[in-house]
Amino acid sequence: MNRRDFLRLGAATVIGAPAGRQRLTLAESLSPGQIPALLHSPMMAISERNAGDANEGAADFTLRIAPMILELAPQVAISTIGYGGKAPGPLLRVREGQRVNVEVVNDTDVPEYVHWHGLLIPSDVDGAEEEGTPPVPAHGRREYRFTAKPAGSRWYHSHTAAMLDLHRGSYTGQFGFLMIDPAHDPGLYDQEVFLALREWQYFLSTQDQDETPPDPSDPMPEKPATPDSRPNGLEVSAPLYSINDKMLGAGEPLRVQSGQRVLMHLLNASASQIHRIALPAHKFQVLALDGNPVPSPQLVSVIEIAPGERVDAIVEMNQPGVWILGELRDVARTSGMGIVVEYANQQKQQRAIWLPPPSARWDYTIFGQPAPLAAPHPTPDETIDMVFEKVPGGPHGINRWLVNGKEYPHEREFVFRQGRRYRLVFHNRSDDSHPLHMHRHLFELVELNGKPTAGIMKDTVIVPAFGRATVDLVADQPGLTLFHCHLQQHMDFGFMALFRYA
Ligand SMILES: [Cu+2]
């Protein structure tokens, strides 16, 4: 088997559909005789030993962490670390409530942690050192055992600190989809596709050229009266982009037929960038945020998605042609962040078409319960204010991050009492947007920059530059609970807090 075949199989295996539905056919370029050979290849280091297709019985998986070469495009191959020679790793698909055993084999020289993002599971298997999860030792192995809940689009990724090593933690290819199917799936779609947004070959720069600048019309309730004039430090940037393991144009297109409803499971697996994507002439009907169904599914032209977040959306394929599903910023799209969407019988069209979408702001609150219908939020037992500030590192240094005036670790500032209802108010007193992630819990979005909402359950929320977000949660998952910005550099340099249960 050559590398290209191997990678093709990798692309194919991140796509799946429940039995009885049409299966996406990225693997169909392989001749029938090739597939059994690939499955028996020793390079197929990740195996699904007994993934349950029934409700009873545990799903058993093996993940092998190892260095790999990733062919992003012809003549563009990079070295990284992945799960079993793939990035994304294999799609892990289980039923809600199913027991899951994952044996992780670590073929690298450093201890690793695999975090199960968005699951409600105990601290000792959640996959964070700070919560007391034991590491997968270097050249060792460890089994993670948990019950798959709640249903929805979850994912798994390295939770190792990287600090200044841009070849560790979430800078590597250690990420994959974990789909927890609900007991009853209405299945109102014809095709299902998993799309992970990524950058590669991270480097440090004071030029923040990749990011979308804050919109000056934002309310910015946390903006200080006097701007910080200290020079900014080094930020993480990247020259290469992909969706799944391929740069735009290098992989198989997403093949669709007119009239199909395609369910897209979008994941931002980036270590550093918020992304905005569009599919010209089409709209996304957003069904779920972070895997949790939203009260008001809405049609949007642009999806904004931050590191850690997931968006599940249906696209009705009603504009025959060959299109680019891609990042709005030209630099990101032309450097690889896109995938061709090809309608059947349209292959004669020479070029896939990109058109900039109508300008639109991403606003979580449109997916919430309409204000007149929403019951008032129950009064919280306690409100915890969290203030986030940047200490600029200057031209040769790294920015540091403060939570309530201190870099991680704190003392005992953040304590939950089991069964109590908490309101967390996130005050972002910095000029960057931050995707804030709470482990082992879901929270309900209550307010964003003064706009009230209800019914949106998330585990990661973007708090815009100088913005404010308020979320409610019930402390019902005893055990150490990590909270952090999902940008790897920010979390490594102070932007974390550990909640304890009293
Ligand atoms: Cu951050």
mmCIF file of C-alpha atoms in Angstrom, residues 66-355:
data_model
loop_
_atom_site.group_PDB
_atom_site.id
_atom_site.type_symbol
_atom_site.label_atom_id
_atom_site.label_comp_id
_atom_site.label_asym_id
_atom_site.label_seq_id
_atom_site.Cartn_x
_atom_site.Cartn_y
_atom_site.Cartn_z
ATOM 1 C CA ALA A 66 2.573 7.960 17.032
ATOM 2 C CA PRO A 67 4.549 10.233 14.720
ATOM 3 C CA MET A 68 3.193 10.285 11.185
ATOM 4 C CA ILE A 69 3.526 11.905 7.810
ATOM 5 C CA LEU A 70 0.405 13.722 6.676
ATOM 6 C CA GLU A 71 0.049 14.326 2.949
ATOM 7 C CA LEU A 72 -2.051 17.472 2.830
ATOM 8 C CA ALA A 73 -1.744 17.764 -0.951
ATOM 9 C CA PRO A 74 0.445 16.321 -3.684
ATOM 10 C CA GLN A 75 3.973 17.541 -2.896
ATOM 11 C CA VAL A 76 2.876 18.860 0.502
ATOM 12 C CA ALA A 77 3.574 16.450 3.322
ATOM 13 C CA ILE A 78 4.239 17.371 6.912
ATOM 14 C CA SER A 79 5.325 15.442 9.958
ATOM 15 C CA THR A 80 3.075 15.465 12.985
ATOM 16 C CA ILE A 81 1.726 13.153 15.662
ATOM 17 C CA GLY A 82 -1.594 11.454 15.123
ATOM 18 C CA TYR A 83 -3.823 8.676 16.306
ATOM 19 C CA GLY A 84 -2.778 5.569 14.394
ATOM 20 C CA GLY A 85 -1.275 7.413 11.472
ATOM 21 C CA LYS A 86 -4.309 9.555 10.769
ATOM 22 C CA ALA A 87 -5.398 13.114 11.394
ATOM 23 C CA PRO A 88 -8.248 13.325 12.139
ATOM 24 C CA GLY A 89 -8.083 10.024 13.992
ATOM 25 C CA PRO A 90 -10.763 7.412 13.439
ATOM 26 C CA LEU A 91 -14.404 8.308 13.898
ATOM 27 C CA LEU A 92 -15.447 6.756 17.192
ATOM 28 C CA ARG A 93 -19.162 6.112 16.996
ATOM 29 C CA VAL A 94 -21.174 4.829 19.951
ATOM 30 C CA ARG A 95 -24.697 4.891 21.353
ATOM 31 C CA GLU A 96 -25.740 7.117 24.198
ATOM 32 C CA GLY A 97 -25.341 5.220 27.447
ATOM 33 C CA GLN A 98 -22.997 2.655 25.935
ATOM 34 C CA ARG A 99 -19.900 1.720 27.893
ATOM 35 C CA VAL A 100 -16.734 2.709 26.080
ATOM 36 C CA ASN A 101 -13.266 1.248 26.601
ATOM 37 C CA VAL A 102 -10.452 2.959 24.783
ATOM 38 C CA GLU A 103 -6.979 1.540 25.041
ATOM 39 C CA VAL A 104 -4.491 4.283 24.266
ATOM 40 C CA VAL A 105 -1.005 3.192 23.253
ATOM 41 C CA ASN A 106 1.588 5.955 23.368
ATOM 42 C CA ASP A 107 4.433 5.448 20.899
ATOM 43 C CA THR A 108 6.009 8.828 21.634
ATOM 44 C CA ASP A 109 8.670 9.993 24.078
ATOM 45 C CA VAL A 110 6.356 12.155 26.189
ATOM 46 C CA PRO A 111 3.367 11.427 28.448
ATOM 47 C CA GLU A 112 0.021 12.150 26.819
ATOM 48 C CA TYR A 113 -3.573 12.812 27.832
ATOM 49 C CA VAL A 114 -6.646 12.163 25.687
ATOM 50 C CA HIS A 115 -9.505 14.481 26.588
ATOM 51 C CA TRP A 116 -13.099 13.480 25.750
ATOM 52 C CA HIS A 117 -14.513 16.877 24.942
ATOM 53 C CA GLY A 118 -18.153 17.538 25.805
ATOM 54 C CA LEU A 119 -18.748 14.343 27.777
ATOM 55 C CA LEU A 120 -20.096 14.155 31.303
ATOM 56 C CA ILE A 121 -17.539 11.741 32.742
ATOM 57 C CA PRO A 122 -15.415 11.479 35.917
ATOM 58 C CA SER A 123 -12.223 13.481 36.412
ATOM 59 C CA ASP A 124 -9.954 10.431 36.447
ATOM 60 C CA VAL A 125 -10.852 9.606 32.840
ATOM 61 C CA ASP A 126 -11.674 13.080 31.520
ATOM 62 C CA GLY A 127 -8.134 13.432 30.256
ATOM 63 C CA ALA A 128 -6.678 16.499 31.992
ATOM 64 C CA GLU A 129 -3.608 16.376 34.189
ATOM 65 C CA GLU A 130 -4.969 19.213 36.323
ATOM 66 C CA GLU A 131 -8.049 17.124 37.180
ATOM 67 C CA GLY A 132 -5.915 14.206 38.285
ATOM 68 C CA THR A 133 -6.306 11.994 35.222
ATOM 69 C CA PRO A 134 -3.241 9.730 35.108
ATOM 70 C CA PRO A 135 -1.119 10.163 31.957
ATOM 71 C CA VAL A 136 -0.616 7.647 29.198
ATOM 72 C CA PRO A 137 3.100 7.155 29.873
ATOM 73 C CA ALA A 138 5.684 7.606 27.146
ATOM 74 C CA HIS A 139 6.006 4.239 25.372
ATOM 75 C CA GLY A 140 3.251 2.939 27.612
ATOM 76 C CA ARG A 141 -0.483 2.401 27.532
ATOM 77 C CA ARG A 142 -3.557 3.213 29.517
ATOM 78 C CA GLU A 143 -7.229 2.399 29.243
ATOM 79 C CA TYR A 144 -9.968 5.000 29.460
ATOM 80 C CA ARG A 145 -13.348 3.542 30.517
ATOM 81 C CA PHE A 146 -16.480 5.665 30.626
ATOM 82 C CA THR A 147 -20.141 5.759 29.716
ATOM 83 C CA ALA A 148 -20.971 7.690 26.555
ATOM 84 C CA LYS A 149 -23.155 10.662 27.439
ATOM 85 C CA PRO A 150 -24.747 12.939 26.473
ATOM 86 C CA ALA A 151 -25.766 12.222 22.868
ATOM 87 C CA GLY A 152 -24.361 14.502 20.198
ATOM 88 C CA SER A 153 -21.211 15.543 18.370
ATOM 89 C CA ARG A 154 -18.317 15.160 20.772
ATOM 90 C CA TRP A 155 -14.629 14.883 20.035
ATOM 91 C CA TYR A 156 -11.345 13.747 21.487
ATOM 92 C CA HIS A 157 -7.972 15.422 21.476
ATOM 93 C CA SER A 158 -4.630 15.726 23.207
ATOM 94 C CA HIS A 159 -4.762 17.757 26.400
ATOM 95 C CA THR A 160 -1.031 17.965 26.948
ATOM 96 C CA ALA A 161 0.594 21.302 27.701
ATOM 97 C CA ALA A 162 2.723 22.463 24.774
ATOM 98 C CA MET A 163 4.153 25.731 26.103
ATOM 99 C CA LEU A 164 6.803 26.807 23.564
ATOM 100 C CA ASP A 165 6.902 23.432 21.780
ATOM 101 C CA LEU A 166 4.636 23.855 18.762
ATOM 102 C CA HIS A 167 4.826 20.106 18.030
ATOM 103 C CA ARG A 168 2.914 19.008 21.103
ATOM 104 C CA GLY A 169 -0.627 19.000 22.437
ATOM 105 C CA SER A 170 -3.262 20.423 20.130
ATOM 106 C CA TYR A 171 -0.615 21.729 17.708
ATOM 107 C CA THR A 172 -0.323 18.114 16.520
ATOM 108 C CA GLY A 173 -2.776 15.934 14.615
ATOM 109 C CA GLN A 174 -4.103 14.345 17.816
ATOM 110 C CA PHE A 175 -7.830 14.933 17.369
ATOM 111 C CA GLY A 176 -10.844 13.023 16.137
ATOM 112 C CA PHE A 177 -14.632 12.876 16.112
ATOM 113 C CA LEU A 178 -16.559 11.041 18.808
ATOM 114 C CA MET A 179 -20.173 10.679 17.763
ATOM 115 C CA ILE A 180 -22.656 9.653 20.415
ATOM 116 C CA ASP A 181 -25.842 8.655 18.629
ATOM 117 C CA PRO A 182 -29.083 9.252 20.491
ATOM 118 C CA ALA A 183 -31.359 6.337 21.235
ATOM 119 C CA HIS A 184 -33.831 7.698 18.693
ATOM 120 C CA ASP A 185 -32.375 9.523 15.717
ATOM 121 C CA PRO A 186 -35.012 10.980 13.380
ATOM 122 C CA GLY A 187 -32.400 10.811 10.594
ATOM 123 C CA LEU A 188 -33.872 13.612 8.489
ATOM 124 C CA TYR A 189 -30.978 13.679 6.074
ATOM 125 C CA ASP A 190 -29.666 11.783 3.070
ATOM 126 C CA GLN A 191 -25.964 11.997 3.683
ATOM 127 C CA GLU A 192 -23.717 12.738 6.633
ATOM 128 C CA VAL A 193 -20.237 14.209 6.576
ATOM 129 C CA PHE A 194 -17.664 15.016 9.260
ATOM 130 C CA LEU A 195 -15.516 18.087 8.590
ATOM 131 C CA ALA A 196 -12.680 19.163 10.877
ATOM 132 C CA LEU A 197 -11.090 22.580 10.329
ATOM 133 C CA ARG A 198 -7.365 22.770 10.960
ATOM 134 C CA GLU A 199 -4.140 24.662 10.445
ATOM 135 C CA TRP A 200 -0.692 23.089 10.279
ATOM 136 C CA GLN A 201 2.966 24.034 10.845
ATOM 137 C CA TYR A 202 2.316 26.548 13.579
ATOM 138 C CA PHE A 203 4.853 29.290 14.183
ATOM 139 C CA LEU A 204 5.126 32.379 16.383
ATOM 140 C CA SER A 205 4.735 35.886 15.059
ATOM 141 C CA THR A 206 3.808 39.324 16.285
ATOM 142 C CA GLN A 207 1.769 39.769 13.132
ATOM 143 C CA ASP A 208 -1.803 38.781 13.818
ATOM 144 C CA GLN A 209 -2.568 38.720 10.094
ATOM 145 C CA ASP A 210 -4.734 35.622 10.231
ATOM 146 C CA GLU A 211 -7.366 36.764 12.616
ATOM 147 C CA THR A 212 -10.547 38.582 11.851
ATOM 148 C CA PRO A 213 -10.249 41.928 13.640
ATOM 149 C CA PRO A 214 -12.885 42.826 16.233
ATOM 150 C CA ASP A 215 -15.898 44.594 14.765
ATOM 151 C CA PRO A 216 -15.837 48.195 16.017
ATOM 152 C CA SER A 217 -19.642 48.168 16.115
ATOM 153 C CA ASP A 218 -19.559 45.481 18.839
ATOM 154 C CA PRO A 219 -20.899 46.727 22.168
ATOM 155 C CA MET A 220 -17.611 45.868 23.993
ATOM 156 C CA PRO A 221 -19.026 46.270 27.500
ATOM 157 C CA GLU A 222 -15.666 45.355 29.068
ATOM 158 C CA LYS A 223 -13.536 47.828 27.150
ATOM 159 C CA PRO A 224 -11.379 49.878 29.520
ATOM 160 C CA ALA A 225 -11.459 53.667 29.343
ATOM 161 C CA THR A 226 -7.714 53.782 28.697
ATOM 162 C CA PRO A 227 -6.400 51.407 26.048
ATOM 163 C CA ASP A 228 -3.394 49.229 26.885
ATOM 164 C CA SER A 229 -0.459 50.672 24.929
ATOM 165 C CA ARG A 230 2.037 47.916 25.769
ATOM 166 C CA PRO A 231 3.304 46.075 22.656
ATOM 167 C CA ASN A 232 1.672 42.724 21.969
ATOM 168 C CA GLY A 233 3.674 39.514 22.309
ATOM 169 C CA LEU A 234 4.152 36.585 19.970
ATOM 170 C CA GLU A 235 0.999 34.867 18.775
ATOM 171 C CA VAL A 236 0.516 31.533 17.063
ATOM 172 C CA SER A 237 0.066 31.614 13.303
ATOM 173 C CA ALA A 238 0.127 28.984 10.550
ATOM 174 C CA PRO A 239 0.805 28.844 6.789
ATOM 175 C CA LEU A 240 -1.156 25.689 5.892
ATOM 176 C CA TYR A 241 -4.827 24.907 6.311
ATOM 177 C CA SER A 242 -7.023 21.908 5.656
ATOM 178 C CA ILE A 243 -10.444 20.401 6.103
ATOM 179 C CA ASN A 244 -9.890 16.945 7.553
ATOM 180 C CA ASP A 245 -6.552 15.809 6.155
ATOM 181 C CA LYS A 246 -6.575 17.592 2.808
ATOM 182 C CA MET A 247 -5.990 21.099 1.508
ATOM 183 C CA LEU A 248 -8.643 22.561 -0.768
ATOM 184 C CA GLY A 249 -8.611 20.770 -4.110
ATOM 185 C CA ALA A 250 -6.284 17.978 -2.992
ATOM 186 C CA GLY A 251 -8.843 15.551 -1.628
ATOM 187 C CA GLU A 252 -11.933 13.905 -3.000
ATOM 188 C CA PRO A 253 -14.822 16.326 -3.431
ATOM 189 C CA LEU A 254 -17.930 16.050 -1.354
ATOM 190 C CA ARG A 255 -20.234 14.440 -3.914
ATOM 191 C CA VAL A 256 -23.890 15.377 -3.653
ATOM 192 C CA GLN A 257 -27.070 15.099 -5.646
ATOM 193 C CA SER A 258 -29.621 17.774 -6.258
ATOM 194 C CA GLY A 259 -32.336 17.648 -3.628
ATOM 195 C CA GLN A 260 -30.221 15.919 -1.002
ATOM 196 C CA ARG A 261 -30.125 17.089 2.563
ATOM 197 C CA VAL A 262 -26.553 16.798 3.797
ATOM 198 C CA LEU A 263 -25.893 16.794 7.520
ATOM 199 C CA MET A 264 -22.532 18.439 8.217
ATOM 200 C CA HIS A 265 -20.797 17.821 11.503
ATOM 201 C CA LEU A 266 -18.343 20.715 11.730
ATOM 202 C CA LEU A 267 -15.525 20.750 14.251
ATOM 203 C CA ASN A 268 -12.904 23.388 14.763
ATOM 204 C CA ALA A 269 -9.880 21.320 15.788
ATOM 205 C CA SER A 270 -7.515 24.280 15.519
ATOM 206 C CA ALA A 271 -5.072 25.154 18.268
ATOM 207 C CA SER A 272 -5.301 28.860 17.569
ATOM 208 C CA GLN A 273 -7.921 30.236 15.195
ATOM 209 C CA ILE A 274 -11.608 30.983 15.033
ATOM 210 C CA HIS A 275 -12.920 30.146 11.559
ATOM 211 C CA ARG A 276 -15.859 31.362 9.489
ATOM 212 C CA ILE A 277 -17.052 29.225 6.624
ATOM 213 C CA ALA A 278 -19.616 29.480 3.862
ATOM 214 C CA LEU A 279 -20.891 27.524 0.866
ATOM 215 C CA PRO A 280 -21.824 29.961 -1.926
ATOM 216 C CA ALA A 281 -25.498 29.937 -2.973
ATOM 217 C CA HIS A 282 -26.396 27.645 -0.059
ATOM 218 C CA LYS A 283 -27.479 28.080 3.516
ATOM 219 C CA PHE A 284 -26.811 26.084 6.642
ATOM 220 C CA GLN A 285 -29.691 25.131 8.861
ATOM 221 C CA VAL A 286 -28.009 25.019 12.255
ATOM 222 C CA LEU A 287 -29.480 22.195 14.331
ATOM 223 C CA ALA A 288 -27.030 21.838 17.191
ATOM 224 C CA LEU A 289 -24.228 23.780 18.858
ATOM 225 C CA ASP A 290 -21.491 21.767 20.591
ATOM 226 C CA GLY A 291 -23.595 18.692 19.837
ATOM 227 C CA ASN A 292 -26.638 19.931 21.737
ATOM 228 C CA PRO A 293 -29.845 20.592 19.765
ATOM 229 C CA VAL A 294 -30.781 24.287 19.718
ATOM 230 C CA PRO A 295 -34.298 25.532 20.515
ATOM 231 C CA SER A 296 -34.589 27.511 17.241
ATOM 232 C CA PRO A 297 -32.814 25.994 14.250
ATOM 233 C CA GLN A 298 -32.075 28.880 11.861
ATOM 234 C CA LEU A 299 -30.774 29.292 8.335
ATOM 235 C CA VAL A 300 -27.462 31.145 8.098
ATOM 236 C CA SER A 301 -25.022 31.900 5.286
ATOM 237 C CA VAL A 302 -21.923 31.865 7.457
ATOM 238 C CA ILE A 303 -20.941 29.641 10.346
ATOM 239 C CA GLU A 304 -18.424 30.929 12.847
ATOM 240 C CA ILE A 305 -16.755 28.229 14.883
ATOM 241 C CA ALA A 306 -14.013 28.511 17.462
ATOM 242 C CA PRO A 307 -11.424 25.974 18.583
ATOM 243 C CA GLY A 308 -13.267 23.319 20.572
ATOM 244 C CA GLU A 309 -16.719 24.115 19.190
ATOM 245 C CA ARG A 310 -18.919 21.918 17.012
ATOM 246 C CA VAL A 311 -21.792 22.959 14.745
ATOM 247 C CA ASP A 312 -24.223 20.452 13.234
ATOM 248 C CA ALA A 313 -26.061 21.858 10.234
ATOM 249 C CA ILE A 314 -28.133 20.573 7.336
ATOM 250 C CA VAL A 315 -27.487 21.934 3.870
ATOM 251 C CA GLU A 316 -30.159 21.413 1.297
ATOM 252 C CA MET A 317 -28.420 20.842 -2.026
ATOM 253 C CA ASN A 318 -30.545 22.871 -4.394
ATOM 254 C CA GLN A 319 -28.031 24.811 -6.522
ATOM 255 C CA PRO A 320 -26.428 22.352 -8.956
ATOM 256 C CA GLY A 321 -22.826 23.181 -9.728
ATOM 257 C CA VAL A 322 -19.339 22.767 -8.354
ATOM 258 C CA TRP A 323 -18.738 24.950 -5.324
ATOM 259 C CA ILE A 324 -16.118 25.629 -2.670
ATOM 260 C CA LEU A 325 -17.151 25.167 0.923
ATOM 261 C CA GLY A 326 -14.462 27.299 2.488
ATOM 262 C CA GLU A 327 -13.077 29.826 4.924
ATOM 263 C CA LEU A 328 -14.140 33.418 4.328
ATOM 264 C CA ARG A 329 -10.628 34.824 4.623
ATOM 265 C CA ASP A 330 -8.868 34.460 1.283
ATOM 266 C CA VAL A 331 -5.535 33.686 2.964
ATOM 267 C CA ALA A 332 -6.985 30.723 4.833
ATOM 268 C CA ARG A 333 -9.027 29.365 1.935
ATOM 269 C CA THR A 334 -6.299 29.670 -0.671
ATOM 270 C CA SER A 335 -3.878 28.090 1.808
ATOM 271 C CA GLY A 336 -6.115 25.047 2.047
ATOM 272 C CA MET A 337 -9.189 25.546 4.206
ATOM 273 C CA GLY A 338 -11.903 24.373 1.892
ATOM 274 C CA ILE A 339 -13.477 21.371 0.215
ATOM 275 C CA VAL A 340 -15.086 21.105 -3.209
ATOM 276 C CA VAL A 341 -18.802 20.290 -3.220
ATOM 277 C CA GLU A 342 -19.660 18.613 -6.494
ATOM 278 C CA TYR A 343 -23.173 17.892 -7.690
ATOM 279 C CA ALA A 344 -23.688 14.763 -9.758
ATOM 280 C CA ASN A 345 -23.347 15.330 -13.514
ATOM 281 C CA GLN A 346 -21.669 18.729 -13.088
ATOM 282 C CA GLN A 347 -18.080 17.540 -13.454
ATOM 283 C CA LYS A 348 -17.729 19.292 -16.815
ATOM 284 C CA GLN A 349 -17.619 22.626 -15.037
ATOM 285 C CA GLN A 350 -13.901 23.415 -15.010
ATOM 286 C CA ARG A 351 -13.505 25.273 -11.756
ATOM 287 C CA ALA A 352 -15.145 25.132 -8.397
ATOM 288 C CA ILE A 353 -16.765 28.466 -7.597
ATOM 289 C CA TRP A 354 -16.192 30.610 -4.546
ATOM 290 C CA LEU A 355 -18.272 33.723 -3.928
#
